[in-house]
């Protein structure tokens, strides 16, 4: 349990140091598993020479508690140091980071071999199966606790303290058991020939099986995309189901071990069977699974009255359908290998080598599948390849079996995999993506960083496209998206108190925000940071982006946005963000107080940060927390309503007076004027009408809500969003509205601003009434809105009745 808690915490902390780019994270996480492998091999040998293995175990757990807490603290404060070191000594910086991450796992990896040594020289397969099942059951709890309990309640360091407390509890328990256990003699010194050739073959095959198992995990994360959410809860539940399969399989083998006469036969059929079932399950995926999820969600919600519990049930159904059966077979293979490879007198060394080999194979499988197989073959073909490889492992094991039928069955399973793989369409998963049923997929790419798709929907002149990343709709080029994304770039430039010459967009998305920068005169440097190459390749498909995907004046950098600010000393007059919603896993890195402090350090004098604030994607209290983190850094801040569903926070370290004459002059520039007029902002008055409140109003809204921080990323683990939460959040924010502080020279604009606000008020009231089911109010205002829509493209889009998707 403790090991999984630390692993999850460190992976999250590593995203703050090396970024969320998959190459960097995979390398850093591989260091964790490499430490496990070294520890399994090293401490397994040590255990066989120990007269008090339980005392040795207690010492290991005590060491893990101390070292793991130290690593958690170091990772929490290591991002600036690593960034500076990487610029000067890149190799040394990475080696240092990998060493830090690998040290505690070296001790963690030794716990299972040491405990197996402490269990005596009985049935190795049965004892190993029970211990592995118990260890993995603890890991299931460790996979769920951080997201559901520890991080939201205690923060990162608090969760680490709980994990260290579990290590200390395990150490204390082992110490008590040691006092009541008979003294055992150490085994004879282990020689290089202690294990037989058959044992080394079993270890080698189980190493290969480890690469298959971890390769499956990489591909399964892509397979479940159409049926999942990007919330951290979803990944925790699927990981828990994965571990549950391993635990159940190991426990079942331990219970039935006395019936096993030929462990080679069992091992062969388990590994080959896992390959076939994994491929068969992907072939059977379809809309029926969504119906099953809905039934499970409804049942759980009726029982618990909890939206989060209901959604967790949806995730558990996906995990059970996709990963449970193959992992159950893989879990049963572990004690079967122990039966073959581990002599009772060398159970510490043998178990350590089995675990080390399997872990090293898992590292290789993760890297090869993520960086080679997935980008080149895609998920479906990648699963076919892994299933065939699993059958090949099974065939090799079957040739050690005494039964010719086992060989025939394993060869037959390979044939079934090849036939099924040939018949399965390579775009099978693409057809299951959300939106694909009622739309047309115009772009689809599976890569190491995630699945990127573009779906076209609508009819005639109201057709639009939406961008899906990991199966979740991110943005599109319909009018509501065009409006808020153009304002995301142009509004802070127009109101800028200085003369902006440089701008950075974090998150390329559809390219609309980045493209809008080209409409502002005087920008000498335009930069966009985007994590996924597929997003950039899909950028040409969206209208209204002013060809940002191919614009030679736009510097498109393939890098995590926070990492871009961390490693680059460049400063900007504007940093504007359009990341995914803050509740998505990992995205909170771009909404925390710590991030805003980093962004503020990269601003020129009078520079501004503009943060997208979506309203329907989190509950009202979470929106208060997001505002609290923003104003905790920026002493000068304002809020603007850029669209019915979105708002914009603009902050600076210096005063941001609104100069009416300067705003009018900037909006008179023809390309900029047309870009804003096309989305219903045709005048300075229309722009200033979107002003809501200043920092004082934001402080009243935030109240005593704690800000989001790197140590306490509560928004990522917030409860499930209530239905139609916008009907609570939007009125609460609009209630803060006052007149924009224009001064004496802006008083002539106030009449026009009031008129434009009146237009927005009618539309917002009508839309909120429609959300609440009050269609009558919408109908009462329909005539006035239709009249206003004749000169307002934004309103005209809504009055056409097109669903924004």
XYZ file of C-alpha atoms in Angstrom, residues 133-721:
589
model
C -1.687 -11.693 -3.545
C -1.461 -9.905 -0.182
C 1.127 -7.450 -1.470
C -0.935 -6.686 -4.570
C -4.119 -6.299 -2.525
C -2.341 -3.643 -0.514
C -1.294 -2.047 -3.775
C -4.964 -1.824 -4.813
C -5.692 0.267 -1.732
C -2.554 2.281 -2.433
C -3.783 3.014 -5.951
C -7.154 4.329 -4.732
C -6.291 6.172 -1.530
C -4.294 9.088 -3.013
C -7.044 10.216 -5.392
C -10.057 9.516 -3.203
C -8.779 10.362 0.278
C -5.192 11.351 0.951
C -4.321 14.123 -1.522
C -7.653 15.985 -1.267
C -7.587 15.777 2.529
C -3.886 16.098 3.367
C -2.026 17.276 0.289
C 1.067 15.671 -1.218
C 3.376 15.768 1.805
C 0.547 14.749 4.098
C -0.137 11.704 1.905
C 3.579 10.873 1.973
C 3.538 10.972 5.772
C 0.639 8.505 5.813
C 2.552 6.179 3.475
C 5.650 6.410 5.670
C 3.440 5.607 8.670
C 2.334 2.426 6.893
C 5.984 1.491 6.357
C 6.653 2.013 10.067
C 3.593 -0.062 10.981
C 4.859 -2.907 8.782
C 8.295 -2.619 10.400
C 6.774 -2.761 13.872
C 4.675 -5.786 12.972
C 7.699 -7.635 11.605
C 9.706 -6.772 14.704
C 6.977 -8.209 16.961
C 6.765 -11.365 14.840
C 10.541 -11.774 14.945
C 10.491 -11.807 18.755
C 8.101 -14.764 18.695
C 9.650 -16.580 15.754
C 12.212 -19.363 16.164
C 15.745 -18.483 15.174
C 16.625 -19.804 11.730
C 20.007 -20.655 10.360
C 21.246 -18.766 7.355
C 21.334 -20.707 4.120
C 24.586 -21.902 2.639
C 26.404 -19.214 0.648
C 24.802 -18.783 -2.748
C 26.989 -19.797 -5.644
C 26.707 -18.831 -9.302
C 25.309 -22.333 -10.079
C 22.658 -22.383 -7.338
C 19.860 -22.175 -9.899
C 19.419 -24.753 -12.624
C 19.253 -24.097 -16.339
C 15.530 -24.796 -16.212
C 15.145 -22.131 -13.534
C 17.007 -19.567 -15.626
C 14.810 -20.401 -18.620
C 11.691 -19.837 -16.513
C 13.091 -16.523 -15.273
C 13.877 -15.498 -18.841
C 10.377 -16.344 -20.064
C 8.811 -14.544 -17.122
C 10.959 -11.520 -17.943
C 9.520 -11.575 -21.457
C 6.041 -11.971 -19.955
C 6.694 -8.848 -17.876
C 7.305 -6.869 -21.038
C 3.976 -8.121 -22.416
C 2.107 -7.233 -19.209
C 3.411 -3.674 -19.074
C 2.947 -3.275 -22.817
C -0.692 -4.213 -22.306
C -0.977 -1.508 -19.649
C 0.260 1.125 -22.117
C -2.190 0.029 -24.818
C -5.093 -0.476 -22.432
C -4.763 3.163 -21.420
C -5.601 3.974 -25.065
C -8.329 1.352 -25.412
C -10.439 2.613 -22.534
C -10.415 6.209 -23.832
C -13.924 6.149 -25.390
C -15.438 4.917 -22.130
C -13.528 6.999 -19.594
C -12.923 10.485 -18.261
C -9.662 12.391 -17.934
C -10.232 12.679 -14.182
C -7.584 11.158 -11.916
C -10.253 8.910 -10.408
C -10.679 7.077 -13.707
C -7.018 6.087 -13.938
C -6.918 5.103 -10.267
C -9.900 2.778 -10.651
C -8.536 1.066 -13.766
C -5.139 0.638 -12.078
C -6.892 -0.863 -9.068
C -8.745 -3.343 -11.299
C -5.447 -4.219 -13.017
C -3.873 -4.967 -9.628
C -6.984 -6.824 -8.473
C -6.626 -9.194 -11.405
C -3.011 -9.910 -10.457
C -3.957 -10.489 -6.807
C -6.890 -12.775 -7.613
C -4.862 -14.825 -10.054
C -2.040 -15.312 -7.599
C -4.434 -16.199 -4.781
C -6.308 -18.721 -6.939
C -3.093 -20.445 -7.940
C -1.978 -20.580 -4.301
C -5.285 -22.226 -3.364
C -5.053 -24.793 -6.156
C -1.299 -25.274 -6.153
C -1.471 -28.758 -4.647
C -3.295 -29.958 -7.770
C -0.634 -28.708 -10.182
C 1.492 -31.582 -11.444
C 3.223 -29.808 -14.313
C 3.918 -26.105 -13.638
C 5.397 -25.645 -17.141
C 2.056 -26.618 -18.648
C 0.177 -24.200 -16.401
C 2.621 -21.358 -17.077
C 2.381 -21.909 -20.840
C -1.410 -21.813 -20.943
C -1.648 -18.835 -18.573
C 0.652 -16.574 -20.620
C -0.755 -17.583 -24.001
C -4.303 -17.384 -22.658
C -3.680 -13.842 -21.387
C -2.634 -12.803 -24.895
C -5.710 -14.287 -26.537
C -8.177 -12.873 -24.009
C -6.633 -9.385 -24.221
C -7.091 -9.354 -27.987
C -10.543 -10.925 -27.863
C -11.764 -8.265 -25.451
C -10.719 -5.416 -27.730
C -12.508 -7.135 -30.621
C -15.733 -7.302 -28.604
C -15.691 -3.664 -27.473
C -18.720 -1.730 -28.659
C -21.621 0.515 -27.664
C -22.963 -2.280 -25.464
C -20.282 -1.404 -22.915
C -21.645 2.143 -22.554
C -25.065 0.662 -21.765
C -23.532 -1.609 -19.133
C -21.703 1.371 -17.634
C -24.916 3.353 -17.429
C -26.686 0.517 -15.641
C -23.862 0.242 -13.104
C -23.789 3.991 -12.546
C -27.538 4.168 -12.004
C -27.464 1.300 -9.506
C -24.606 2.774 -7.496
C -26.059 6.285 -7.507
C -29.377 4.959 -6.279
C -27.598 3.167 -3.464
C -25.087 5.891 -2.536
C -26.625 9.146 -3.832
C -23.110 10.117 -4.937
C -22.155 11.285 -8.413
C -18.516 10.381 -7.790
C -19.433 6.851 -6.685
C -21.610 6.442 -9.761
C -18.862 7.556 -12.131
C -16.360 5.330 -10.331
C -18.701 2.422 -11.014
C -18.561 3.311 -14.728
C -14.768 3.186 -14.601
C -14.768 -0.108 -12.694
C -16.994 -1.696 -15.346
C -14.524 -0.696 -18.067
C -11.627 -2.064 -16.050
C -13.429 -5.330 -15.374
C -14.318 -5.821 -19.041
C -10.960 -4.840 -20.517
C -8.209 -5.771 -18.060
C -9.476 -8.099 -15.326
C -9.336 -11.497 -17.054
C -5.909 -11.090 -18.728
C -4.350 -9.781 -15.512
C -5.898 -12.627 -13.534
C -4.071 -15.078 -15.801
C -0.842 -13.066 -15.567
C -1.129 -12.953 -11.771
C -1.458 -16.734 -11.577
C 1.719 -17.079 -13.658
C 3.899 -15.625 -10.869
C 3.580 -18.472 -8.350
C 3.779 -20.964 -11.231
C 7.195 -19.545 -12.142
C 8.252 -19.664 -8.497
C 7.373 -23.373 -8.461
C 9.719 -23.903 -11.430
C 12.546 -21.500 -10.717
C 12.947 -21.262 -6.945
C 14.481 -24.118 -4.972
C 13.363 -24.077 -1.316
C 16.931 -23.554 -0.130
C 17.358 -20.528 -2.390
C 13.887 -19.018 -2.139
C 15.159 -15.504 -1.316
C 17.599 -15.379 -4.221
C 15.253 -17.164 -6.622
C 12.250 -14.992 -5.826
C 14.400 -11.881 -6.096
C 15.641 -12.887 -9.538
C 12.119 -13.709 -10.734
C 10.848 -10.319 -9.606
C 13.897 -8.503 -10.944
C 13.572 -10.133 -14.348
C 9.855 -9.427 -14.551
C 10.376 -5.797 -13.557
C 13.195 -5.257 -16.056
C 11.029 -6.833 -18.735
C 8.238 -4.442 -17.749
C 10.558 -1.464 -18.195
C 11.538 -2.667 -21.663
C 7.922 -3.375 -22.605
C 6.760 0.060 -21.484
C 9.452 1.906 -23.425
C 9.236 -0.168 -26.603
C 5.434 -0.140 -26.775
C 5.087 3.555 -25.888
C 7.830 4.864 -28.166
C 7.917 2.355 -31.029
C 4.899 0.051 -31.257
C 2.102 2.530 -30.496
C 3.285 5.351 -32.800
C 4.058 2.960 -35.677
C 1.299 0.342 -35.421
C -1.470 1.916 -33.344
C -3.373 0.330 -30.471
C -5.135 -2.489 -32.312
C -2.121 -3.717 -34.272
C 0.016 -3.262 -31.156
C -2.298 -5.560 -29.197
C -2.100 -8.140 -31.964
C 1.704 -8.023 -31.782
C 1.744 -8.380 -27.983
C -0.792 -11.209 -28.069
C 1.309 -13.066 -30.642
C 4.412 -12.517 -28.511
C 2.556 -13.873 -25.452
C 1.610 -16.989 -27.410
C 5.232 -17.401 -28.502
C 6.271 -17.317 -24.831
C 3.597 -19.898 -24.126
C 4.880 -22.132 -26.949
C 8.445 -21.925 -25.600
C 7.197 -22.922 -22.145
C 5.007 -25.687 -23.592
C 8.077 -27.364 -25.072
C 9.303 -27.938 -21.495
C 6.000 -29.553 -20.596
C 5.582 -33.306 -20.593
C 2.260 -33.084 -22.438
C 2.131 -32.827 -26.228
C -1.432 -31.502 -25.978
C -0.107 -28.355 -24.264
C 2.140 -27.660 -27.246
C -0.738 -28.133 -29.664
C -3.013 -25.837 -27.658
C -0.395 -23.067 -27.416
C 0.267 -23.242 -31.170
C -3.486 -23.185 -31.790
C -3.826 -20.066 -29.636
C -1.167 -18.344 -31.731
C -3.104 -19.221 -34.858
C -6.286 -17.806 -33.339
C -4.469 -14.549 -32.529
C -3.175 -14.191 -36.083
C -6.605 -14.852 -37.614
C -8.383 -12.475 -35.233
C -5.710 -9.825 -35.733
C -6.063 -10.052 -39.507
C -9.856 -9.682 -39.297
C -9.902 -6.788 -36.805
C -10.052 -3.319 -38.480
C -7.133 -1.089 -37.552
C -9.535 1.809 -36.867
C -11.795 -0.297 -34.627
C -11.235 1.963 -31.609
C -11.618 5.163 -33.604
C -15.185 4.166 -34.439
C -15.996 4.058 -30.716
C -14.880 7.632 -29.972
C -17.459 10.028 -28.496
C -19.048 12.092 -31.213
C -18.189 9.567 -33.921
C -21.701 8.121 -33.900
C -23.357 11.376 -34.986
C -20.368 12.869 -36.770
C -17.542 12.130 -39.155
C -13.970 11.444 -38.051
C -11.750 13.655 -40.202
C -8.515 13.084 -38.261
C -7.326 10.299 -35.957
C -3.871 9.683 -34.552
C -2.634 7.399 -31.806
C 0.721 8.389 -30.412
C 2.848 7.974 -27.322
C 1.315 11.080 -25.765
C -2.351 10.288 -26.336
C -5.115 9.872 -28.888
C -5.954 12.938 -30.968
C -9.118 13.030 -33.087
C -11.144 15.632 -34.954
C -14.867 14.995 -35.430
C -17.061 17.018 -37.784
C -20.702 17.597 -36.838
C -23.643 19.799 -37.766
C -25.310 20.478 -41.074
C -24.907 22.850 -44.040
C -23.514 26.237 -42.960
C -23.641 25.225 -39.301
C -21.030 22.468 -39.594
C -18.196 22.638 -37.120
C -15.347 20.477 -35.882
C -14.285 19.466 -32.391
C -10.927 18.362 -31.080
C -10.845 15.215 -28.945
C -7.781 14.394 -26.863
C -7.813 11.043 -25.068
C -11.441 10.693 -26.078
C -12.526 13.892 -24.319
C -13.807 16.948 -26.172
C -11.393 19.834 -25.624
C -12.489 22.609 -27.966
C -13.743 23.276 -31.476
C -14.340 25.906 -34.111
C -18.042 26.546 -33.495
C -18.945 30.174 -32.784
C -18.842 29.948 -28.958
C -15.314 28.519 -29.138
C -14.225 31.062 -31.753
C -15.457 33.914 -29.566
C -13.809 32.999 -26.276
C -10.547 31.835 -27.858
C -10.081 35.010 -29.900
C -10.794 37.074 -26.808
C -8.356 34.856 -24.915
C -5.564 36.336 -27.041
C -6.812 39.742 -28.146
C -8.592 41.125 -25.077
C -5.477 41.200 -22.839
C -3.463 42.728 -25.679
C -6.042 45.452 -26.325
C -6.252 46.464 -22.635
C -2.491 46.073 -22.023
C -1.095 49.101 -20.173
C 2.169 49.035 -22.152
C 3.133 48.295 -25.726
C 3.106 44.481 -26.032
C 5.750 43.027 -28.326
C 5.772 39.335 -27.332
C 3.205 36.707 -26.420
C 3.182 33.046 -25.372
C 0.169 30.762 -25.769
C 0.226 27.641 -23.585
C -1.865 24.977 -25.287
C -2.219 25.141 -29.068
C -5.568 23.283 -29.227
C -7.440 24.277 -32.360
C -4.938 27.080 -33.028
C -7.606 29.783 -32.754
C -6.017 31.545 -29.773
C -2.503 31.314 -31.219
C -3.758 32.421 -34.631
C -5.552 35.439 -33.188
C -2.186 36.844 -32.075
C -1.395 37.501 -35.740
C -4.224 40.053 -35.866
C -2.574 42.323 -33.306
C -0.118 44.859 -34.753
C 3.330 45.203 -33.245
C 3.848 41.661 -31.909
C 7.426 40.798 -32.811
C 7.530 37.389 -31.135
C 4.655 34.906 -31.073
C 5.204 31.530 -29.373
C 2.875 28.565 -28.801
C 3.773 25.632 -26.537
C 1.920 22.379 -27.237
C 2.480 18.940 -25.739
C 1.106 16.628 -28.455
C 2.436 16.630 -32.032
C -0.903 15.235 -33.209
C -2.629 18.411 -32.054
C -0.348 20.506 -34.252
C -0.943 18.199 -37.214
C -4.703 18.488 -36.735
C -4.525 22.286 -36.518
C -5.014 22.840 -40.250
C -8.521 21.367 -40.040
C -10.055 24.154 -37.951
C -11.514 27.325 -39.371
C -10.894 30.703 -37.822
C -7.311 29.995 -36.782
C -5.733 32.238 -39.444
C -3.603 29.236 -40.491
C -1.778 29.159 -37.167
C -0.635 25.576 -37.776
C 1.475 26.679 -40.756
C 2.056 30.361 -39.933
C 5.814 30.993 -40.349
C 5.619 33.878 -37.885
C 4.407 31.617 -35.074
C 7.089 29.702 -33.162
C 5.430 26.361 -32.376
C 7.294 24.536 -29.598
C 6.550 20.904 -28.817
C 6.852 21.106 -25.061
C 4.816 21.031 -21.874
C 3.781 24.623 -21.080
C 5.021 24.707 -17.517
C 8.282 23.158 -18.561
C 8.640 25.836 -21.249
C 8.500 28.536 -18.593
C 10.757 26.598 -16.252
C 13.667 26.000 -18.645
C 13.463 29.079 -20.852
C 14.635 32.476 -19.589
C 12.522 34.292 -22.210
C 10.130 36.952 -20.955
C 6.814 37.975 -22.455
C 4.353 40.839 -22.424
C 1.485 38.343 -22.492
C 1.190 34.746 -21.342
C -2.219 33.339 -22.155
C -3.405 29.856 -21.301
C -5.967 27.597 -22.867
C -5.265 24.209 -21.256
C -7.862 21.457 -20.767
C -10.330 21.908 -17.886
C -8.624 22.090 -14.480
C -10.244 18.892 -13.194
C -8.468 16.758 -15.832
C -5.585 14.656 -14.529
C -2.300 16.568 -14.483
C -3.739 19.834 -15.816
C -3.865 21.361 -12.338
C -0.138 22.046 -12.870
C -1.285 25.041 -14.965
C -3.821 26.371 -12.455
C -1.883 26.377 -9.174
C -0.503 29.308 -7.205
C 2.988 27.907 -7.788
C 2.451 28.002 -11.553
C 1.256 31.613 -11.466
C 4.379 32.549 -9.489
C 6.469 30.920 -12.208
C 4.504 32.669 -14.965
C 4.810 36.021 -13.185
C 8.591 35.612 -13.098
C 8.571 35.374 -16.916
C 6.693 38.631 -17.502
C 8.170 41.858 -18.753
C 7.266 45.037 -16.826
C 3.508 45.628 -17.195
C 3.171 42.102 -18.586
C -0.064 40.195 -18.037
C -1.184 36.596 -17.593
C -4.583 35.658 -19.039
C -6.109 32.460 -17.632
C -9.075 30.684 -19.198
C -11.767 30.049 -16.575
C -14.366 27.496 -17.718
C -17.580 27.555 -15.689
C -19.338 24.171 -16.197
C -16.314 21.894 -15.571
C -16.025 22.282 -11.788
C -18.298 23.030 -8.844
C -18.711 26.567 -7.508
C -16.323 26.073 -4.579
C -13.645 24.765 -6.947
C -14.033 27.879 -9.095
C -13.514 29.931 -5.930
C -10.291 27.997 -5.283
C -9.051 28.690 -8.822
C -9.716 32.398 -8.390
C -8.018 32.355 -4.975
C -4.824 30.883 -6.456
C -4.762 33.521 -9.204
C -5.233 36.566 -6.990
C -2.754 35.181 -4.435
C -0.023 36.021 -6.978
C -1.344 38.988 -8.937
C -2.083 42.138 -6.913
C -3.798 43.620 -9.972
C -6.436 41.360 -11.511
C -9.725 41.572 -13.359
C -12.425 39.207 -14.603
C -14.065 39.291 -18.046
C -16.932 37.243 -19.470
C -15.767 36.015 -22.853
C -18.651 33.652 -23.571
C -21.710 32.213 -21.855
C -19.713 29.236 -20.565
C -16.265 30.813 -20.159
C -14.592 33.713 -18.404
C -11.117 35.206 -18.471
C -8.863 36.147 -15.557
C -6.299 38.839 -16.396
C -3.557 39.555 -13.883
C -0.397 41.611 -13.585
C 2.203 42.572 -11.027
C 1.708 46.231 -11.968
C -1.385 48.389 -12.250
C -3.582 47.796 -15.324
C -5.551 51.010 -15.901
C -8.149 50.862 -18.657
C -7.360 53.635 -21.151
C -10.409 54.219 -23.359
C -8.519 56.111 -26.046
C -5.806 53.474 -26.299
C -8.361 50.669 -26.447
C -10.267 52.445 -29.230
C -7.058 53.088 -31.154
C -5.999 49.468 -30.982
C -9.433 48.188 -31.987
C -9.367 50.462 -35.021
C -6.667 48.285 -36.600
C -8.578 46.601 -39.484
C -7.406 42.963 -39.058
C -8.020 43.070 -35.311
C -11.372 44.816 -35.713
C -12.581 42.194 -38.208
C -11.357 39.297 -36.066
C -13.396 40.527 -33.091
C -16.410 41.676 -35.100
C -16.695 38.176 -36.557
C -17.401 36.858 -33.040
C -19.812 39.603 -31.963
C -17.374 42.131 -30.451
C -17.586 44.940 -32.993
C -16.638 47.981 -30.920
C -14.681 49.155 -27.881
C -18.000 49.372 -26.049
C -18.756 45.701 -26.822
C -15.318 44.695 -25.546
C -15.580 46.722 -22.337
C -19.095 45.399 -21.767
C -17.505 42.010 -20.980
C -15.669 43.482 -17.961
C -17.020 41.967 -14.724
C -14.961 42.976 -11.706
C -11.554 43.896 -10.318
C -9.358 42.168 -7.776
C -11.467 43.330 -4.825
C -14.529 41.715 -6.337
C -12.591 38.527 -7.023
C -11.387 38.474 -3.414
C -14.983 38.728 -2.202
C -15.940 35.868 -4.512
C -13.055 33.634 -3.366
C -13.774 34.322 0.301
C -11.810 32.026 2.588
C -11.429 29.281 0.003
C -7.893 27.871 0.070
C -5.922 28.360 -3.161
C -4.813 25.484 -5.361
C -1.112 24.693 -4.841
C 1.354 22.087 -6.070
C 1.280 20.476 -2.628
C -2.497 20.664 -2.362
C -3.927 20.230 -5.908
C -7.441 19.810 -4.557
C -9.247 20.742 -7.791
C -7.894 17.616 -9.511
C -9.552 15.448 -6.859
C -12.711 17.482 -6.328
C -16.115 15.761 -6.173
C -17.937 15.102 -9.398
C -19.431 18.207 -11.000
